[in-house]
Amino acid sequence: MNHAALLIFQKNAVLGKVKTRLGASIGDKKALEVYEWLTDYTHQQVRGLKVDKFLFYSDFIPSGSDQNLEGYNFEVQSGESLGERMSNAFAFLFAKGYKSVVIIGTDCPYLKTEDLNKAFMHLSDTDLVIGPAKDGGYYLIGMRQFFPEIFKNIPWSTVRVLEHTLNQADSIGLDYEFLKILSDIDTLEDWQQFQSPTNSIYE
């Protein structure tokens, strides 16, 4: 996996600014606790990955980040829309000479190290790898060269994100592979489903 990089998009953990849909049901303080748990979990899964790691915070780099997350590189997201921010981050890393780049957020408690490894393995022989989310979006996307079209004309935060992303990929003739379908945590129902011992995905 030489010349491979993982991008992690993470919101700064500010009360009332993270997991707002969840916070509407359980309160901002509890939502912040859930978000901090999710970010810790994500970094646990990332820790054993043998690629360069770039953590892009939403607004600022917190003090002590280099001590808490040793070996990471830290940046701040730039751009207006989510698509523009992701596109800029991919462009930044490909400009550094990386040959495969994968991006994830910090909202998926089902994501495992093995899924991340599989994503990079797919990029050895395909243009694009996608981890579909149950809500119609994706929890992971990766590419082996920069395709800015993937982030253009996408209706972000809707159930049609994945559909439009694949339309963009098809329009420029990209090959792509899928990882398994997983759920993000956005609502109280998502969180309760994750905590349920009868949840088949959790088992």
mmCIF file with all atom_site columns, C-alpha atoms in Angstrom:
data_model
loop_
_atom_site.group_PDB
_atom_site.id
_atom_site.type_symbol
_atom_site.label_atom_id
_atom_site.label_alt_id
_atom_site.label_comp_id
_atom_site.label_asym_id
_atom_site.label_entity_id
_atom_site.label_seq_id
_atom_site.pdbx_PDB_ins_code
_atom_site.Cartn_x
_atom_site.Cartn_y
_atom_site.Cartn_z
_atom_site.occupancy
_atom_site.B_iso_or_equiv
_atom_site.pdbx_formal_charge
_atom_site.auth_seq_id
_atom_site.auth_comp_id
_atom_site.auth_asym_id
_atom_site.auth_atom_id
_atom_site.pdbx_PDB_model_num
ATOM 1   C CA . MET A 1 1   ? 0.000   0.000  0.000   1.00 0.00 ? 1   MET A CA 1
ATOM 2   C CA . ASN A 1 2   ? 2.868   2.385  -0.717  1.00 0.00 ? 2   ASN A CA 1
ATOM 3   C CA . HIS A 1 3   ? 1.775   5.843  -1.803  1.00 0.00 ? 3   HIS A CA 1
ATOM 4   C CA . ALA A 1 4   ? -1.673  5.338  -0.252  1.00 0.00 ? 4   ALA A CA 1
ATOM 5   C CA . ALA A 1 5   ? -3.424  7.829  2.013   1.00 0.00 ? 5   ALA A CA 1
ATOM 6   C CA . LEU A 1 6   ? -6.535  7.841  4.160   1.00 0.00 ? 6   LEU A CA 1
ATOM 7   C CA . LEU A 1 7   ? -8.519  11.050 4.529   1.00 0.00 ? 7   LEU A CA 1
ATOM 8   C CA . ILE A 1 8   ? -10.645 11.434 7.653   1.00 0.00 ? 8   ILE A CA 1
ATOM 9   C CA . PHE A 1 9   ? -13.199 14.228 7.722   1.00 0.00 ? 9   PHE A CA 1
ATOM 10  C CA . GLN A 1 10  ? -14.051 15.121 11.300  1.00 0.00 ? 10  GLN A CA 1
ATOM 11  C CA . LYS A 1 11  ? -16.149 17.928 12.732  1.00 0.00 ? 11  LYS A CA 1
ATOM 12  C CA . ASN A 1 12  ? -14.714 19.786 15.677  1.00 0.00 ? 12  ASN A CA 1
ATOM 13  C CA . ALA A 1 13  ? -16.429 18.501 18.827  1.00 0.00 ? 13  ALA A CA 1
ATOM 14  C CA . VAL A 1 14  ? -18.378 21.611 19.813  1.00 0.00 ? 14  VAL A CA 1
ATOM 15  C CA . LEU A 1 15  ? -21.559 21.421 21.881  1.00 0.00 ? 15  LEU A CA 1
ATOM 16  C CA . GLY A 1 16  ? -24.602 21.976 19.696  1.00 0.00 ? 16  GLY A CA 1
ATOM 17  C CA . LYS A 1 17  ? -22.599 21.723 16.454  1.00 0.00 ? 17  LYS A CA 1
ATOM 18  C CA . VAL A 1 18  ? -22.337 17.940 16.032  1.00 0.00 ? 18  VAL A CA 1
ATOM 19  C CA . LYS A 1 19  ? -25.035 15.299 15.574  1.00 0.00 ? 19  LYS A CA 1
ATOM 20  C CA . THR A 1 20  ? -27.710 17.988 15.572  1.00 0.00 ? 20  THR A CA 1
ATOM 21  C CA . ARG A 1 21  ? -30.451 15.663 14.332  1.00 0.00 ? 21  ARG A CA 1
ATOM 22  C CA . LEU A 1 22  ? -29.638 13.253 17.136  1.00 0.00 ? 22  LEU A CA 1
ATOM 23  C CA . GLY A 1 23  ? -29.358 16.148 19.568  1.00 0.00 ? 23  GLY A CA 1
ATOM 24  C CA . ALA A 1 24  ? -32.918 17.196 18.777  1.00 0.00 ? 24  ALA A CA 1
ATOM 25  C CA . SER A 1 25  ? -34.010 13.895 20.365  1.00 0.00 ? 25  SER A CA 1
ATOM 26  C CA . ILE A 1 26  ? -31.521 13.309 23.183  1.00 0.00 ? 26  ILE A CA 1
ATOM 27  C CA . GLY A 1 27  ? -30.095 16.765 23.864  1.00 0.00 ? 27  GLY A CA 1
ATOM 28  C CA . ASP A 1 28  ? -26.896 18.444 22.726  1.00 0.00 ? 28  ASP A CA 1
ATOM 29  C CA . LYS A 1 29  ? -24.751 17.160 25.597  1.00 0.00 ? 29  LYS A CA 1
ATOM 30  C CA . LYS A 1 30  ? -25.622 13.512 25.006  1.00 0.00 ? 30  LYS A CA 1
ATOM 31  C CA . ALA A 1 31  ? -25.255 13.977 21.251  1.00 0.00 ? 31  ALA A CA 1
ATOM 32  C CA . LEU A 1 32  ? -21.749 15.347 21.816  1.00 0.00 ? 32  LEU A CA 1
ATOM 33  C CA . GLU A 1 33  ? -20.920 12.287 23.952  1.00 0.00 ? 33  GLU A CA 1
ATOM 34  C CA . VAL A 1 34  ? -22.153 10.005 21.170  1.00 0.00 ? 34  VAL A CA 1
ATOM 35  C CA . TYR A 1 35  ? -20.090 11.901 18.615  1.00 0.00 ? 35  TYR A CA 1
ATOM 36  C CA . GLU A 1 36  ? -16.947 11.674 20.738  1.00 0.00 ? 36  GLU A CA 1
ATOM 37  C CA . TRP A 1 37  ? -17.525 7.932  21.096  1.00 0.00 ? 37  TRP A CA 1
ATOM 38  C CA . LEU A 1 38  ? -17.916 7.608  17.321  1.00 0.00 ? 38  LEU A CA 1
ATOM 39  C CA . THR A 1 39  ? -14.711 9.523  16.624  1.00 0.00 ? 39  THR A CA 1
ATOM 40  C CA . ASP A 1 40  ? -12.773 7.432  19.158  1.00 0.00 ? 40  ASP A CA 1
ATOM 41  C CA . TYR A 1 41  ? -14.127 4.254  17.588  1.00 0.00 ? 41  TYR A CA 1
ATOM 42  C CA . THR A 1 42  ? -13.182 5.415  14.100  1.00 0.00 ? 42  THR A CA 1
ATOM 43  C CA . HIS A 1 43  ? -9.611  6.143  15.132  1.00 0.00 ? 43  HIS A CA 1
ATOM 44  C CA . GLN A 1 44  ? -9.336  2.743  16.802  1.00 0.00 ? 44  GLN A CA 1
ATOM 45  C CA . GLN A 1 45  ? -10.178 1.120  13.458  1.00 0.00 ? 45  GLN A CA 1
ATOM 46  C CA . VAL A 1 46  ? -7.786  3.397  11.571  1.00 0.00 ? 46  VAL A CA 1
ATOM 47  C CA . ARG A 1 47  ? -4.865  2.863  13.938  1.00 0.00 ? 47  ARG A CA 1
ATOM 48  C CA . GLY A 1 48  ? -3.660  -0.423 12.422  1.00 0.00 ? 48  GLY A CA 1
ATOM 49  C CA . LEU A 1 49  ? -3.918  0.729  8.820   1.00 0.00 ? 49  LEU A CA 1
ATOM 50  C CA . LYS A 1 50  ? -0.555  0.809  7.034   1.00 0.00 ? 50  LYS A CA 1
ATOM 51  C CA . VAL A 1 51  ? -1.165  3.990  5.031   1.00 0.00 ? 51  VAL A CA 1
ATOM 52  C CA . ASP A 1 52  ? -0.530  7.685  5.616   1.00 0.00 ? 52  ASP A CA 1
ATOM 53  C CA . LYS A 1 53  ? -3.334  9.305  7.587   1.00 0.00 ? 53  LYS A CA 1
ATOM 54  C CA . PHE A 1 54  ? -4.634  12.847 7.105   1.00 0.00 ? 54  PHE A CA 1
ATOM 55  C CA . LEU A 1 55  ? -7.216  14.194 9.531   1.00 0.00 ? 55  LEU A CA 1
ATOM 56  C CA . PHE A 1 56  ? -9.110  17.167 8.109   1.00 0.00 ? 56  PHE A CA 1
ATOM 57  C CA . TYR A 1 57  ? -10.960 19.036 10.855  1.00 0.00 ? 57  TYR A CA 1
ATOM 58  C CA . SER A 1 58  ? -14.024 21.089 9.942   1.00 0.00 ? 58  SER A CA 1
ATOM 59  C CA . ASP A 1 59  ? -12.902 24.400 11.476  1.00 0.00 ? 59  ASP A CA 1
ATOM 60  C CA . PHE A 1 60  ? -9.606  24.288 13.369  1.00 0.00 ? 60  PHE A CA 1
ATOM 61  C CA . ILE A 1 61  ? -6.877  21.936 14.564  1.00 0.00 ? 61  ILE A CA 1
ATOM 62  C CA . PRO A 1 62  ? -7.359  21.393 18.316  1.00 0.00 ? 62  PRO A CA 1
ATOM 63  C CA . SER A 1 63  ? -4.346  21.759 20.570  1.00 0.00 ? 63  SER A CA 1
ATOM 64  C CA . GLY A 1 64  ? -2.822  18.417 21.520  1.00 0.00 ? 64  GLY A CA 1
ATOM 65  C CA . SER A 1 65  ? -4.010  16.638 18.377  1.00 0.00 ? 65  SER A CA 1
ATOM 66  C CA . ASP A 1 66  ? -0.503  15.419 17.587  1.00 0.00 ? 66  ASP A CA 1
ATOM 67  C CA . GLN A 1 67  ? -0.243  13.820 21.032  1.00 0.00 ? 67  GLN A CA 1
ATOM 68  C CA . ASN A 1 68  ? -3.649  12.157 20.950  1.00 0.00 ? 68  ASN A CA 1
ATOM 69  C CA . LEU A 1 69  ? -3.327  10.912 17.381  1.00 0.00 ? 69  LEU A CA 1
ATOM 70  C CA . GLU A 1 70  ? 0.320   10.124 16.881  1.00 0.00 ? 70  GLU A CA 1
ATOM 71  C CA . GLY A 1 71  ? 1.485   9.725  13.300  1.00 0.00 ? 71  GLY A CA 1
ATOM 72  C CA . TYR A 1 72  ? -1.380  11.661 11.749  1.00 0.00 ? 72  TYR A CA 1
ATOM 73  C CA . ASN A 1 73  ? -1.113  14.695 9.502   1.00 0.00 ? 73  ASN A CA 1
ATOM 74  C CA . PHE A 1 74  ? -3.560  17.509 10.312  1.00 0.00 ? 74  PHE A CA 1
ATOM 75  C CA . GLU A 1 75  ? -5.330  19.923 7.993   1.00 0.00 ? 75  GLU A CA 1
ATOM 76  C CA . VAL A 1 76  ? -8.471  22.065 7.976   1.00 0.00 ? 76  VAL A CA 1
ATOM 77  C CA . GLN A 1 77  ? -11.210 21.543 5.400   1.00 0.00 ? 77  GLN A CA 1
ATOM 78  C CA . SER A 1 78  ? -11.666 24.233 2.766   1.00 0.00 ? 78  SER A CA 1
ATOM 79  C CA . GLY A 1 79  ? -14.660 24.911 0.560   1.00 0.00 ? 79  GLY A CA 1
ATOM 80  C CA . GLU A 1 80  ? -18.328 25.822 0.854   1.00 0.00 ? 80  GLU A CA 1
ATOM 81  C CA . SER A 1 81  ? -20.227 22.574 0.163   1.00 0.00 ? 81  SER A CA 1
ATOM 82  C CA . LEU A 1 82  ? -19.332 19.078 1.343   1.00 0.00 ? 82  LEU A CA 1
ATOM 83  C CA . GLY A 1 83  ? -18.513 18.161 -2.241  1.00 0.00 ? 83  GLY A CA 1
ATOM 84  C CA . GLU A 1 84  ? -16.142 21.094 -2.612  1.00 0.00 ? 84  GLU A CA 1
ATOM 85  C CA . ARG A 1 85  ? -14.413 20.281 0.679   1.00 0.00 ? 85  ARG A CA 1
ATOM 86  C CA . MET A 1 86  ? -13.921 16.631 -0.275  1.00 0.00 ? 86  MET A CA 1
ATOM 87  C CA . SER A 1 87  ? -12.778 17.528 -3.772  1.00 0.00 ? 87  SER A CA 1
ATOM 88  C CA . ASN A 1 88  ? -10.214 19.988 -2.400  1.00 0.00 ? 88  ASN A CA 1
ATOM 89  C CA . ALA A 1 89  ? -8.896  17.388 0.054   1.00 0.00 ? 89  ALA A CA 1
ATOM 90  C CA . PHE A 1 90  ? -8.480  14.758 -2.661  1.00 0.00 ? 90  PHE A CA 1
ATOM 91  C CA . ALA A 1 91  ? -6.780  17.282 -4.948  1.00 0.00 ? 91  ALA A CA 1
ATOM 92  C CA . PHE A 1 92  ? -4.399  18.206 -2.116  1.00 0.00 ? 92  PHE A CA 1
ATOM 93  C CA . LEU A 1 93  ? -3.271  14.611 -1.567  1.00 0.00 ? 93  LEU A CA 1
ATOM 94  C CA . PHE A 1 94  ? -2.997  13.634 -5.218  1.00 0.00 ? 94  PHE A CA 1
ATOM 95  C CA . ALA A 1 95  ? -0.869  16.750 -5.723  1.00 0.00 ? 95  ALA A CA 1
ATOM 96  C CA . LYS A 1 96  ? 1.444   15.315 -3.064  1.00 0.00 ? 96  LYS A CA 1
ATOM 97  C CA . GLY A 1 97  ? 1.953   12.238 -5.258  1.00 0.00 ? 97  GLY A CA 1
ATOM 98  C CA . TYR A 1 98  ? -0.320  9.664  -3.625  1.00 0.00 ? 98  TYR A CA 1
ATOM 99  C CA . LYS A 1 99  ? -1.542  6.928  -5.980  1.00 0.00 ? 99  LYS A CA 1
ATOM 100 C CA . SER A 1 100 ? -4.657  5.914  -4.054  1.00 0.00 ? 100 SER A CA 1
ATOM 101 C CA . VAL A 1 101 ? -6.733  7.980  -1.637  1.00 0.00 ? 101 VAL A CA 1
ATOM 102 C CA . VAL A 1 102 ? -9.742  6.938  0.451   1.00 0.00 ? 102 VAL A CA 1
ATOM 103 C CA . ILE A 1 103 ? -11.978 9.227  2.509   1.00 0.00 ? 103 ILE A CA 1
ATOM 104 C CA . ILE A 1 104 ? -14.205 8.406  5.472   1.00 0.00 ? 104 ILE A CA 1
ATOM 105 C CA . GLY A 1 105 ? -16.131 10.394 8.047   1.00 0.00 ? 105 GLY A CA 1
ATOM 106 C CA . THR A 1 106 ? -16.534 9.555  11.729  1.00 0.00 ? 106 THR A CA 1
ATOM 107 C CA . ASP A 1 107 ? -20.206 8.557  11.796  1.00 0.00 ? 107 ASP A CA 1
ATOM 108 C CA . CYS A 1 108 ? -20.126 4.817  11.088  1.00 0.00 ? 108 CYS A CA 1
ATOM 109 C CA . PRO A 1 109 ? -19.815 2.473  14.103  1.00 0.00 ? 109 PRO A CA 1
ATOM 110 C CA . TYR A 1 110 ? -19.882 -0.602 11.864  1.00 0.00 ? 110 TYR A CA 1
ATOM 111 C CA . LEU A 1 111 ? -16.755 0.264  9.890   1.00 0.00 ? 111 LEU A CA 1
ATOM 112 C CA . LYS A 1 112 ? -13.837 -2.106 10.535  1.00 0.00 ? 112 LYS A CA 1
ATOM 113 C CA . THR A 1 113 ? -10.137 -2.036 9.757   1.00 0.00 ? 113 THR A CA 1
ATOM 114 C CA . GLU A 1 114 ? -10.689 -4.897 7.327   1.00 0.00 ? 114 GLU A CA 1
ATOM 115 C CA . ASP A 1 115 ? -13.147 -2.762 5.343   1.00 0.00 ? 115 ASP A CA 1
ATOM 116 C CA . LEU A 1 116 ? -10.542 -0.031 4.991   1.00 0.00 ? 116 LEU A CA 1
ATOM 117 C CA . ASN A 1 117 ? -7.899  -2.523 3.897   1.00 0.00 ? 117 ASN A CA 1
ATOM 118 C CA . LYS A 1 118 ? -10.320 -3.955 1.348   1.00 0.00 ? 118 LYS A CA 1
ATOM 119 C CA . ALA A 1 119 ? -10.990 -0.482 -0.049  1.00 0.00 ? 119 ALA A CA 1
ATOM 120 C CA . PHE A 1 120 ? -7.295  0.094  -0.732  1.00 0.00 ? 120 PHE A CA 1
ATOM 121 C CA . MET A 1 121 ? -6.945  -3.386 -2.236  1.00 0.00 ? 121 MET A CA 1
ATOM 122 C CA . HIS A 1 122 ? -9.757  -2.626 -4.692  1.00 0.00 ? 122 HIS A CA 1
ATOM 123 C CA . LEU A 1 123 ? -7.908  0.498  -5.810  1.00 0.00 ? 123 LEU A CA 1
ATOM 124 C CA . SER A 1 124 ? -5.038  -1.615 -7.090  1.00 0.00 ? 124 SER A CA 1
ATOM 125 C CA . ASP A 1 125 ? -7.155  -2.532 -10.120 1.00 0.00 ? 125 ASP A CA 1
ATOM 126 C CA . THR A 1 126 ? -10.211 -0.278 -10.242 1.00 0.00 ? 126 THR A CA 1
ATOM 127 C CA . ASP A 1 127 ? -10.791 3.466  -10.536 1.00 0.00 ? 127 ASP A CA 1
ATOM 128 C CA . LEU A 1 128 ? -13.251 3.958  -7.717  1.00 0.00 ? 128 LEU A CA 1
ATOM 129 C CA . VAL A 1 129 ? -14.328 2.184  -4.533  1.00 0.00 ? 129 VAL A CA 1
ATOM 130 C CA . ILE A 1 130 ? -17.516 3.037  -2.674  1.00 0.00 ? 130 ILE A CA 1
ATOM 131 C CA . GLY A 1 131 ? -18.924 2.039  0.704   1.00 0.00 ? 131 GLY A CA 1
ATOM 132 C CA . PRO A 1 132 ? -22.694 2.509  0.331   1.00 0.00 ? 132 PRO A CA 1
ATOM 133 C CA . ALA A 1 133 ? -24.683 3.760  3.299   1.00 0.00 ? 133 ALA A CA 1
ATOM 134 C CA . LYS A 1 134 ? -28.214 2.603  4.028   1.00 0.00 ? 134 LYS A CA 1
ATOM 135 C CA . ASP A 1 135 ? -29.526 6.173  3.847   1.00 0.00 ? 135 ASP A CA 1
ATOM 136 C CA . GLY A 1 136 ? -28.669 6.506  0.147   1.00 0.00 ? 136 GLY A CA 1
ATOM 137 C CA . GLY A 1 137 ? -25.283 8.120  0.603   1.00 0.00 ? 137 GLY A CA 1
ATOM 138 C CA . TYR A 1 138 ? -21.877 6.587  1.226   1.00 0.00 ? 138 TYR A CA 1
ATOM 139 C CA . TYR A 1 139 ? -19.624 6.181  4.250   1.00 0.00 ? 139 TYR A CA 1
ATOM 140 C CA . LEU A 1 140 ? -16.446 5.771  2.168   1.00 0.00 ? 140 LEU A CA 1
ATOM 141 C CA . ILE A 1 141 ? -15.218 6.673  -1.277  1.00 0.00 ? 141 ILE A CA 1
ATOM 142 C CA . GLY A 1 142 ? -11.766 6.208  -2.755  1.00 0.00 ? 142 GLY A CA 1
ATOM 143 C CA . MET A 1 143 ? -10.022 6.666  -6.096  1.00 0.00 ? 143 MET A CA 1
ATOM 144 C CA . ARG A 1 144 ? -6.668  5.975  -7.663  1.00 0.00 ? 144 ARG A CA 1
ATOM 145 C CA . GLN A 1 145 ? -6.448  9.300  -9.448  1.00 0.00 ? 145 GLN A CA 1
ATOM 146 C CA . PHE A 1 146 ? -8.288  12.552 -9.030  1.00 0.00 ? 146 PHE A CA 1
ATOM 147 C CA . PHE A 1 147 ? -11.734 12.583 -10.636 1.00 0.00 ? 147 PHE A CA 1
ATOM 148 C CA . PRO A 1 148 ? -13.299 15.923 -9.610  1.00 0.00 ? 148 PRO A CA 1
ATOM 149 C CA . GLU A 1 149 ? -16.510 15.084 -11.500 1.00 0.00 ? 149 GLU A CA 1
ATOM 150 C CA . ILE A 1 150 ? -17.409 12.642 -8.702  1.00 0.00 ? 150 ILE A CA 1
ATOM 151 C CA . PHE A 1 151 ? -18.194 15.571 -6.414  1.00 0.00 ? 151 PHE A CA 1
ATOM 152 C CA . LYS A 1 152 ? -20.047 17.803 -8.872  1.00 0.00 ? 152 LYS A CA 1
ATOM 153 C CA . ASN A 1 153 ? -23.832 18.220 -9.142  1.00 0.00 ? 153 ASN A CA 1
ATOM 154 C CA . ILE A 1 154 ? -24.503 15.941 -6.164  1.00 0.00 ? 154 ILE A CA 1
ATOM 155 C CA . PRO A 1 155 ? -27.594 16.633 -4.000  1.00 0.00 ? 155 PRO A CA 1
ATOM 156 C CA . TRP A 1 156 ? -25.738 16.385 -0.680  1.00 0.00 ? 156 TRP A CA 1
ATOM 157 C CA . SER A 1 157 ? -27.668 15.273 2.439   1.00 0.00 ? 157 SER A CA 1
ATOM 158 C CA . THR A 1 158 ? -30.342 13.521 0.389   1.00 0.00 ? 158 THR A CA 1
ATOM 159 C CA . VAL A 1 159 ? -31.205 9.890  -0.328  1.00 0.00 ? 159 VAL A CA 1
ATOM 160 C CA . ARG A 1 160 ? -29.899 10.302 -3.889  1.00 0.00 ? 160 ARG A CA 1
ATOM 161 C CA . VAL A 1 161 ? -26.235 11.017 -3.159  1.00 0.00 ? 161 VAL A CA 1
ATOM 162 C CA . LEU A 1 162 ? -25.021 7.545  -4.165  1.00 0.00 ? 162 LEU A CA 1
ATOM 163 C CA . GLU A 1 163 ? -27.264 7.412  -7.227  1.00 0.00 ? 163 GLU A CA 1
ATOM 164 C CA . HIS A 1 164 ? -25.957 10.712 -8.560  1.00 0.00 ? 164 HIS A CA 1
ATOM 165 C CA . THR A 1 165 ? -22.362 9.802  -7.702  1.00 0.00 ? 165 THR A CA 1
ATOM 166 C CA . LEU A 1 166 ? -22.629 6.611  -9.747  1.00 0.00 ? 166 LEU A CA 1
ATOM 167 C CA . ASN A 1 167 ? -24.202 8.567  -12.611 1.00 0.00 ? 167 ASN A CA 1
ATOM 168 C CA . GLN A 1 168 ? -21.177 10.847 -12.571 1.00 0.00 ? 168 GLN A CA 1
ATOM 169 C CA . ALA A 1 169 ? -18.819 7.848  -12.520 1.00 0.00 ? 169 ALA A CA 1
ATOM 170 C CA . ASP A 1 170 ? -20.650 6.247  -15.448 1.00 0.00 ? 170 ASP A CA 1
ATOM 171 C CA . SER A 1 171 ? -20.592 9.490  -17.428 1.00 0.00 ? 171 SER A CA 1
ATOM 172 C CA . ILE A 1 172 ? -16.784 9.534  -17.448 1.00 0.00 ? 172 ILE A CA 1
ATOM 173 C CA . GLY A 1 173 ? -16.377 5.767  -17.867 1.00 0.00 ? 173 GLY A CA 1
ATOM 174 C CA . LEU A 1 174 ? -15.002 4.810  -14.472 1.00 0.00 ? 174 LEU A CA 1
ATOM 175 C CA . ASP A 1 175 ? -14.823 1.275  -13.143 1.00 0.00 ? 175 ASP A CA 1
ATOM 176 C CA . TYR A 1 176 ? -15.967 0.897  -9.535  1.00 0.00 ? 176 TYR A CA 1
ATOM 177 C CA . GLU A 1 177 ? -16.287 -1.662 -6.767  1.00 0.00 ? 177 GLU A CA 1
ATOM 178 C CA . PHE A 1 178 ? -18.528 -1.679 -3.724  1.00 0.00 ? 178 PHE A CA 1
ATOM 179 C CA . LEU A 1 179 ? -17.881 -2.513 -0.103  1.00 0.00 ? 179 LEU A CA 1
ATOM 180 C CA . LYS A 1 180 ? -20.724 -3.829 2.065   1.00 0.00 ? 180 LYS A CA 1
ATOM 181 C CA . ILE A 1 181 ? -23.685 -1.604 2.915   1.00 0.00 ? 181 ILE A CA 1
ATOM 182 C CA . LEU A 1 182 ? -23.418 -0.032 6.374   1.00 0.00 ? 182 LEU A CA 1
ATOM 183 C CA . SER A 1 183 ? -25.358 2.503  8.430   1.00 0.00 ? 183 SER A CA 1
ATOM 184 C CA . ASP A 1 184 ? -24.240 5.885  9.705   1.00 0.00 ? 184 ASP A CA 1
ATOM 185 C CA . ILE A 1 185 ? -25.474 7.349  12.985  1.00 0.00 ? 185 ILE A CA 1
ATOM 186 C CA . ASP A 1 186 ? -27.564 10.433 12.280  1.00 0.00 ? 186 ASP A CA 1
ATOM 187 C CA . THR A 1 187 ? -30.828 9.986  14.169  1.00 0.00 ? 187 THR A CA 1
ATOM 188 C CA . LEU A 1 188 ? -32.126 8.521  17.420  1.00 0.00 ? 188 LEU A CA 1
ATOM 189 C CA . GLU A 1 189 ? -33.434 5.538  15.466  1.00 0.00 ? 189 GLU A CA 1
ATOM 190 C CA . ASP A 1 190 ? -29.934 4.900  14.061  1.00 0.00 ? 190 ASP A CA 1
ATOM 191 C CA . TRP A 1 191 ? -28.398 5.034  17.537  1.00 0.00 ? 191 TRP A CA 1
ATOM 192 C CA . GLN A 1 192 ? -31.030 2.781  19.086  1.00 0.00 ? 192 GLN A CA 1
ATOM 193 C CA . GLN A 1 193 ? -30.631 0.285  16.260  1.00 0.00 ? 193 GLN A CA 1
ATOM 194 C CA . PHE A 1 194 ? -26.883 0.198  16.822  1.00 0.00 ? 194 PHE A CA 1
ATOM 195 C CA . GLN A 1 195 ? -27.308 -0.370 20.560  1.00 0.00 ? 195 GLN A CA 1
ATOM 196 C CA . SER A 1 196 ? -29.870 -3.154 20.098  1.00 0.00 ? 196 SER A CA 1
ATOM 197 C CA . PRO A 1 197 ? -28.454 -6.634 20.877  1.00 0.00 ? 197 PRO A CA 1
ATOM 198 C CA . THR A 1 198 ? -30.810 -8.092 18.266  1.00 0.00 ? 198 THR A CA 1
ATOM 199 C CA . ASN A 1 199 ? -29.388 -5.941 15.504  1.00 0.00 ? 199 ASN A CA 1
ATOM 200 C CA . SER A 1 200 ? -28.130 -8.366 12.858  1.00 0.00 ? 200 SER A CA 1
ATOM 201 C CA . ILE A 1 201 ? -25.506 -5.890 11.624  1.00 0.00 ? 201 ILE A CA 1
ATOM 202 C CA . TYR A 1 202 ? -24.138 -5.500 15.120  1.00 0.00 ? 202 TYR A CA 1
ATOM 203 C CA . GLU A 1 203 ? -23.673 -9.243 15.655  1.00 0.00 ? 203 GLU A CA 1
#
